[in-house]
Amino acid sequence: MGRQLRTTLPTLSRHLKPRWPNLKNVRGRDKDHKERTKQNFDHHNSSRDLKELNPGDNIIVKLDWEKRGIPGVVIRKCTQPRSYMIRTKYGLFRRNRRHLFLANKVRFAANAFDEDFDPIDIDIRVNNHQDVNPPDPPPDIPQLPVRVEQPVLRRSGRTIVKPARYRD
């Protein structure tokens, strides 16, 4: 390892003086080791650089509520790394590049989505002033006291839920 064993036998004095290892060799071995470790990690975890998408590219995207991927079109690249704004028949979404798969240009035409839905124009108006005449409060309706049953708790604080067959 680099450390001399402790012994009661006589030893040369030059063996008792500490020596620094060659710094170039240590840094070179360390760099090689880091490169090999990175290559192995990337190989095992399928790490790869994905091709950049351009606006207008046809893609397939998997949405949470859909069983299969649905077609979409790339609108633009977002400012965040690897993020894209896409348009599907459900609207606009921002998705990471790894969730977007390039589609065959034969299967999906660029205008195929115009038939599915109409473009939506949203008019947003912000009202910053207070109304001079606030609306009248609704008339008081007498409410009956509602009896809320407190849940039965276990010693741990967890609620006890009866099985469905024992509920009334």
Coordinates of C-alpha atoms in Angstrom, one line a residue:
M1 CA 0.0 0.0 0.0
G2 CA 2.7 2.6 0.7
R3 CA 2.9 2.2 4.5
Q4 CA 5.8 0.3 6.0
L5 CA 5.0 -2.5 8.4
R6 CA 5.8 -1.9 12.0
T7 CA 8.6 -4.2 13.0
T8 CA 11.3 -4.4 15.7
L9 CA 13.9 -5.4 13.0
P10 CA 16.5 -2.9 12.1
T11 CA 15.5 -0.7 9.1
L12 CA 17.4 1.6 6.7
S13 CA 16.8 5.3 7.6
R14 CA 15.8 6.1 4.0
H15 CA 12.8 3.8 4.4
L16 CA 11.7 5.9 7.4
K17 CA 11.4 9.1 5.5
P18 CA 8.0 9.7 3.9
R19 CA 7.8 10.3 0.1
W20 CA 5.1 12.0 -1.9
P21 CA 3.8 10.0 -4.9
N22 CA 4.3 11.5 -8.3
L23 CA 1.5 13.9 -8.7
K24 CA 1.2 13.6 -12.5
N25 CA 0.7 9.8 -12.2
V26 CA -1.9 10.2 -9.5
R27 CA -3.9 12.8 -11.4
G28 CA -3.7 10.7 -14.6
R29 CA -4.9 7.5 -12.9
D30 CA -7.7 9.5 -11.2
K31 CA -8.8 11.0 -14.5
D32 CA -8.8 7.6 -16.2
H33 CA -10.7 6.0 -13.4
K34 CA -13.4 8.8 -13.6
E35 CA -13.7 8.4 -17.4
R36 CA -14.2 4.6 -17.0
T37 CA -16.7 5.0 -14.2
K38 CA -18.7 7.5 -16.3
Q39 CA -18.7 5.2 -19.4
N40 CA -19.9 2.3 -17.3
F41 CA -22.6 4.4 -15.6
D42 CA -23.8 5.8 -19.0
H43 CA -23.8 2.3 -20.5
H44 CA -25.9 0.7 -17.7
N45 CA -28.3 3.6 -17.5
S46 CA -28.9 4.2 -21.2
S47 CA -27.7 7.8 -21.0
R48 CA -27.5 9.4 -24.4
D49 CA -27.9 12.8 -26.0
L50 CA -31.3 13.1 -27.8
K51 CA -31.7 14.9 -31.1
E52 CA -33.0 18.5 -31.0
L53 CA -36.5 18.9 -32.2
N54 CA -37.6 21.8 -34.5
P55 CA -40.9 23.6 -34.5
G56 CA -43.3 21.8 -36.7
D57 CA -41.8 18.3 -36.1
N58 CA -44.5 15.6 -35.6
I59 CA -44.1 13.7 -32.4
I60 CA -45.7 11.1 -30.2
V61 CA -46.3 11.9 -26.6
K62 CA -47.6 9.8 -23.7
L63 CA -50.1 11.6 -21.6
D64 CA -51.1 10.3 -18.1
W65 CA -54.7 9.7 -18.9
E66 CA -54.1 7.9 -22.2
K67 CA -53.2 4.3 -22.6
R68 CA -51.0 4.9 -25.7
G69 CA -49.0 7.8 -27.0
I70 CA -50.9 10.4 -29.0
P71 CA -49.7 12.5 -31.9
G72 CA -48.6 16.1 -31.4
V73 CA -46.7 18.9 -33.1
V74 CA -43.7 20.8 -31.6
I75 CA -44.6 24.5 -31.3
R76 CA -41.3 25.8 -29.9
K77 CA -38.4 25.1 -27.6
C78 CA -38.8 26.5 -24.1
T79 CA -36.1 28.4 -22.1
Q80 CA -35.7 25.5 -19.7
P81 CA -33.2 22.8 -20.8
R82 CA -34.6 20.0 -23.0
S83 CA -38.2 21.4 -22.7
Y84 CA -40.6 21.8 -25.6
M85 CA -44.1 23.3 -26.0
I86 CA -46.2 20.8 -27.9
R87 CA -49.7 20.9 -29.3
T88 CA -52.0 17.8 -29.1
K89 CA -55.8 17.4 -29.6
Y90 CA -56.1 18.1 -25.8
G91 CA -54.3 21.4 -26.0
L92 CA -50.8 22.8 -25.3
F93 CA -48.3 21.1 -23.0
R94 CA -44.7 21.6 -22.0
R95 CA -42.8 18.3 -21.9
N96 CA -39.2 17.1 -21.5
R97 CA -37.5 15.9 -24.6
R98 CA -37.1 12.3 -23.2
H99 CA -41.0 12.0 -23.3
L100 CA -41.2 13.0 -26.9
F101 CA -40.7 10.5 -29.7
L102 CA -40.3 11.6 -33.3
A103 CA -43.2 10.3 -35.4
N104 CA -43.1 9.0 -39.0
K105 CA -43.9 11.8 -41.3
V106 CA -46.1 9.5 -43.4
R107 CA -48.4 8.5 -40.5
F108 CA -49.1 12.0 -39.2
A109 CA -49.5 15.0 -41.5
A110 CA -48.9 18.4 -40.1
N111 CA -52.6 19.5 -40.7
A112 CA -54.1 16.3 -39.2
F113 CA -54.7 18.1 -35.9
D114 CA -56.7 21.0 -37.4
E115 CA -59.6 18.6 -38.0
D116 CA -59.8 17.4 -34.4
F117 CA -60.2 20.7 -32.7
D118 CA -60.7 24.4 -33.4
P119 CA -58.1 26.9 -32.3
I120 CA -59.1 28.6 -29.0
D121 CA -58.9 32.3 -28.6
I122 CA -58.7 33.2 -24.9
D123 CA -59.5 36.8 -23.9
I124 CA -58.2 37.5 -20.5
R125 CA -59.2 40.8 -18.8
V126 CA -57.8 41.9 -15.5
N127 CA -60.1 44.1 -13.4
N128 CA -57.9 46.1 -11.0
H129 CA -60.6 48.5 -9.6
Q130 CA -63.1 47.8 -6.9
D131 CA -66.8 47.9 -7.6
V132 CA -68.5 51.0 -6.2
N133 CA -71.6 49.1 -5.3
P134 CA -70.8 45.7 -3.8
P135 CA -73.4 43.0 -4.4
D136 CA -76.0 42.5 -1.7
P137 CA -75.3 39.6 0.6
P138 CA -77.6 36.7 0.2
P139 CA -80.5 36.5 2.8
D140 CA -79.8 34.5 5.9
I141 CA -81.1 31.0 5.6
P142 CA -81.5 29.3 8.9
Q143 CA -79.3 26.2 8.9
L144 CA -80.0 23.1 10.8
P145 CA -77.1 22.0 13.1
V146 CA -75.2 19.3 11.3
R147 CA -74.1 16.4 13.5
V148 CA -70.7 15.3 12.5
E149 CA -69.5 12.0 13.8
Q150 CA -66.0 12.0 15.1
P151 CA -64.0 9.1 13.6
V152 CA -62.9 6.4 15.9
L153 CA -59.2 6.4 16.3
R154 CA -56.7 3.7 17.1
R155 CA -54.1 4.2 19.7
S156 CA -51.6 5.3 17.0
G157 CA -54.0 8.0 15.8
R158 CA -55.1 6.2 12.7
T159 CA -58.8 6.1 12.0
I160 CA -60.6 2.8 12.2
V161 CA -62.5 2.0 9.0
K162 CA -65.0 -0.8 9.1
P163 CA -65.0 -3.3 6.2
A164 CA -67.9 -2.7 3.7
R165 CA -69.8 -5.8 4.8
Y166 CA -70.1 -4.4 8.4
R167 CA -71.2 -0.9 7.5
D168 CA -74.9 0.0 7.9

